[in-house]
Rosetta silent file (secondary structure, phi, psi, omega in degrees, C-alpha in Angstrom):
SEQUENCE: XXXXXXXXXXXXXXXXXXXXXXXXXXXXXXXXXXXXXXXXXXXXXXXXXXXXXXXXXXXXXXXXXXXXXXXXXXXXXXXXXXXXXXXXXXXXXXXXXXXXXXXXXXXXXXXXXXXXX
SCORE:     score description
SCORE:     0.000 S_00000001
   1 L     0.000  133.369  177.629    2.228   23.501   -9.316 S_00000001
   2 E  -116.777  143.324  179.915    2.851   25.217   -5.972 S_00000001
   3 E  -104.139  140.531  176.961    1.303   24.198   -2.670 S_00000001
   4 E  -137.549  149.834  169.562    0.059   26.672   -0.057 S_00000001
   5 E  -104.837  128.618 -179.048   -1.688   26.403    3.276 S_00000001
   6 E  -121.922  130.383  178.567   -4.447   28.991    3.702 S_00000001
   7 E  -108.220  124.351  179.318   -6.196   29.634    7.021 S_00000001
   8 E  -126.983  120.957 -179.889   -9.734   31.053    6.905 S_00000001
   9 L    51.375   40.217  175.918  -11.686   31.695   10.124 S_00000001
  10 L    83.590   -3.151 -179.950   -9.362   29.390   12.033 S_00000001
  11 E  -108.642  130.096 -176.234   -9.666   26.464    9.592 S_00000001
  12 E   -96.820  134.044  177.699   -6.598   25.551    7.502 S_00000001
  13 E  -120.306  142.362  174.469   -6.908   24.458    3.878 S_00000001
  14 E   -99.035  124.837 -177.657   -4.179   22.994    1.672 S_00000001
  15 E  -126.109  146.886  174.178   -4.368   24.415   -1.856 S_00000001
  16 E  -105.904  131.898  179.603   -2.480   23.754   -5.083 S_00000001
  17 E  -120.492  127.220 -178.786   -1.877   26.762   -7.337 S_00000001
  18 L   -95.328  131.526  175.176   -0.888   26.286  -10.939 S_00000001
  19 L   -86.193  130.746 -175.440    1.428   28.778  -12.606 S_00000001
  20 L  -108.257    4.732  178.862    0.214   29.487  -16.138 S_00000001
  21 L   137.234  174.438 -179.571    3.057   31.557  -17.496 S_00000001
  22 L   -74.059  142.575  177.829    4.844   34.835  -17.038 S_00000001
  23 L  -111.371  127.917 -177.358    2.726   37.861  -16.373 S_00000001
  24 L   -74.121  -29.286 -178.490    3.999   41.160  -17.750 S_00000001
  25 L  -100.250  174.246  179.342    2.118   43.307  -15.261 S_00000001
  26 L   -65.433  149.319  178.866    2.046   43.272  -11.483 S_00000001
  27 L   -61.468  146.242  179.025    0.018   40.492   -9.888 S_00000001
  28 L  -108.281  129.619  179.421   -3.628   41.307   -9.227 S_00000001
  29 L   -78.114  134.859  175.654   -5.147   40.259   -5.940 S_00000001
  30 L   -87.260  128.449 -179.249   -8.380   38.334   -6.173 S_00000001
  31 L   -62.262  140.452  178.502  -10.924   39.645   -3.661 S_00000001
  32 L  -115.986  140.046  179.212  -11.701   37.233   -0.877 S_00000001
  33 L   -58.184  136.150 -179.652  -14.964   37.309    1.059 S_00000001
  34 L   -68.556  146.198  175.945  -14.508   39.103    4.339 S_00000001
  35 L   -67.223  147.802  179.113  -14.648   37.084    7.515 S_00000001
  36 L   -60.622  144.695 -179.167  -17.843   37.580    9.495 S_00000001
  37 L   -65.069  142.423  178.086  -17.621   40.392   12.008 S_00000001
  38 L   -70.176  149.079  177.266  -16.926   39.340   15.553 S_00000001
  39 L   -67.460  127.857 -178.467  -19.732   39.676   18.042 S_00000001
  40 L   -63.013  141.934  178.167  -19.194   42.910   19.933 S_00000001
  41 L   -90.729  126.221 -179.153  -18.200   42.502   23.540 S_00000001
  42 L   -75.111  150.190  178.999  -20.442   44.503   25.802 S_00000001
  43 L   -71.986  146.687  177.606  -18.865   46.827   28.309 S_00000001
  44 L   -64.444  141.510  179.883  -19.034   45.709   31.911 S_00000001
  45 L   -82.094  128.433  177.736  -21.931   47.257   33.751 S_00000001
  46 L  -109.222  119.451 -176.553  -20.852   49.473   36.594 S_00000001
  47 L  -116.398 -178.725 -178.997  -23.577   49.963   39.138 S_00000001
  48 L  -111.034  135.413  177.849  -24.177   51.634   42.401 S_00000001
  49 L   112.623 -166.792 -179.390  -24.510   49.679   45.612 S_00000001
  50 E   -82.713  122.220  179.940  -23.415   46.277   46.861 S_00000001
  51 E   -76.013  141.606  172.065  -22.664   43.894   43.977 S_00000001
  52 E  -104.906  114.035 -174.512  -24.191   40.419   43.960 S_00000001
  53 E  -107.643  150.029  177.813  -21.658   38.180   42.197 S_00000001
  54 L   -70.971  126.490  179.797  -21.998   34.710   40.731 S_00000001
  55 L   -78.809  -11.222 -178.003  -20.218   32.181   42.962 S_00000001
  56 L  -159.090  161.389  175.532  -19.810   29.787   40.011 S_00000001
  57 L   -72.374  149.889  178.799  -20.369   29.729   36.246 S_00000001
  58 E   174.423 -167.954 -177.355  -23.851   28.814   35.124 S_00000001
  59 E  -112.878  131.123  177.811  -27.183   29.676   33.526 S_00000001
  60 E   -75.637  113.627  179.513  -29.627   32.171   35.027 S_00000001
  61 E   -89.773  -28.935 -178.057  -32.877   30.207   35.455 S_00000001
  62 E  -169.994  155.713  174.587  -34.855   32.896   37.214 S_00000001
  63 E  -115.766  128.580 -173.401  -34.963   36.221   38.995 S_00000001
  64 L   -81.818  -10.549 -177.668  -37.016   36.255   42.187 S_00000001
  65 L  -138.560  174.056  173.132  -37.814   39.971   42.098 S_00000001
  66 L  -103.200  156.202  174.257  -38.294   42.865   39.691 S_00000001
  67 L   -53.864  135.697  178.368  -35.884   45.773   39.347 S_00000001
  68 L    93.020   -7.611  177.514  -36.634   48.295   42.065 S_00000001
  69 L   -73.040  150.351  175.095  -38.009   45.758   44.566 S_00000001
  70 E   -87.579  132.567  178.797  -36.821   45.926   48.160 S_00000001
  71 E  -124.962  156.970  177.574  -34.957   42.803   49.312 S_00000001
  72 L  -105.512  151.902  176.990  -33.648   41.624   52.660 S_00000001
  73 L   -54.952  137.775  179.356  -30.202   40.212   53.380 S_00000001
  74 L    71.538    9.454  175.566  -30.044   36.429   52.725 S_00000001
  75 L   -84.152  140.067  179.387  -33.300   36.496   50.718 S_00000001
  76 E   -64.788  129.283  179.330  -33.244   34.467   47.461 S_00000001
  77 E  -126.077  -20.915 -179.649  -32.892   36.823   44.488 S_00000001
  78 E  -141.899  143.736  171.201  -31.467   34.649   41.663 S_00000001
  79 E  -111.941  121.015 -176.144  -31.692   30.977   40.670 S_00000001
  80 E  -117.568  125.185  176.568  -28.486   29.818   38.957 S_00000001
  81 E   -92.671  126.955  177.068  -28.116   26.425   37.286 S_00000001
  82 E  -140.367  126.557  179.567  -24.641   24.931   37.525 S_00000001
  83 L    54.211   44.354  176.953  -23.769   21.323   36.717 S_00000001
  84 L    66.332   16.674  177.368  -27.488   20.422   36.373 S_00000001
  85 E  -119.387  140.331  175.821  -28.237   21.718   39.895 S_00000001
  86 E   -87.228  128.964 -179.442  -30.351   24.734   40.795 S_00000001
  87 E  -120.759  127.675  175.860  -28.604   27.073   43.218 S_00000001
  88 E   -81.782  128.907  176.243  -30.321   29.877   45.111 S_00000001
  89 E  -107.195  123.265 -173.813  -28.237   33.051   45.186 S_00000001
  90 E  -100.436  154.584  179.450  -29.130   35.241   48.144 S_00000001
  91 L   -65.371  135.229  179.145  -28.918   38.991   48.631 S_00000001
  92 L   -82.750   -8.305 -177.218  -25.705   40.088   50.400 S_00000001
  93 L  -159.979  166.338  172.053  -27.449   43.110   51.967 S_00000001
  94 L   -77.814  147.950  174.162  -30.785   44.852   52.545 S_00000001
  95 E   152.436 -165.410  179.734  -31.857   47.344   49.888 S_00000001
  96 E   -98.640  129.404 -174.671  -33.343   47.950   46.467 S_00000001
  97 E   -93.929  140.228  172.626  -32.239   45.488   43.776 S_00000001
  98 E  -130.574  113.750 -177.993  -31.192   46.346   40.226 S_00000001
  99 E   -77.946  146.140  174.793  -30.443   43.326   38.040 S_00000001
 100 L  -104.566  -23.272 -177.853  -27.596   43.272   35.532 S_00000001
 101 L  -109.802  170.294  174.827  -28.577   39.863   34.076 S_00000001
 102 L  -134.068  165.753  178.710  -31.775   38.380   32.711 S_00000001
 103 L   -57.152  133.378  179.014  -33.264   34.889   32.593 S_00000001
 104 L    97.596   -9.890  178.922  -31.352   32.729   30.104 S_00000001
 105 L   -73.269  143.426  170.324  -28.009   34.530   30.460 S_00000001
 106 E   -96.210  136.213 -178.130  -24.844   32.477   30.904 S_00000001
 107 E  -129.145  155.047  176.007  -22.474   33.907   33.496 S_00000001
 108 L   -98.529  165.835  175.748  -18.911   33.257   34.622 S_00000001
 109 L   -58.536  132.261  177.746  -17.640   33.008   38.171 S_00000001
 110 L    87.308   -4.671  178.382  -17.473   36.482   39.691 S_00000001
 111 L   -67.066  140.381  178.800  -19.837   38.094   37.173 S_00000001
 112 E   -76.721  126.123  179.876  -22.043   40.770   38.717 S_00000001
 113 E   -95.482  -35.042 -177.328  -25.671   39.599   38.706 S_00000001
 114 E  -163.864  166.951  172.106  -27.245   42.600   40.429 S_00000001
 115 E  -121.223  142.693  177.705  -26.596   45.592   42.643 S_00000001
 116 E  -120.834  119.928 -175.193  -28.347   46.246   45.928 S_00000001
 117 L  -118.424    0.000    0.000  -28.490   49.848   47.071 S_00000001
């Protein structure tokens, strides 16, 4: 009996393999189910205008405007939940807003939330 450690999808299993005798031909590989495909990573969105970036990681609770609306500097445009607190994210400039995120998205610090042109 031979012991092997096999890692599948990051989880390690200890297996015992029994040798049953000499094999005259070359060993045959037993097919193993393929690991599930990784979730594709979306390309970063590159927009035109002044970027509105997340000041902290969190969950987008709401968008105060629709794409194409005109916003004023310091006007609330996104509500971001971080550490169980709602934070208003304000426009960094006057202009027309184009959102990159939607309600329910999780974002990291520095992620672009919208562009204002």
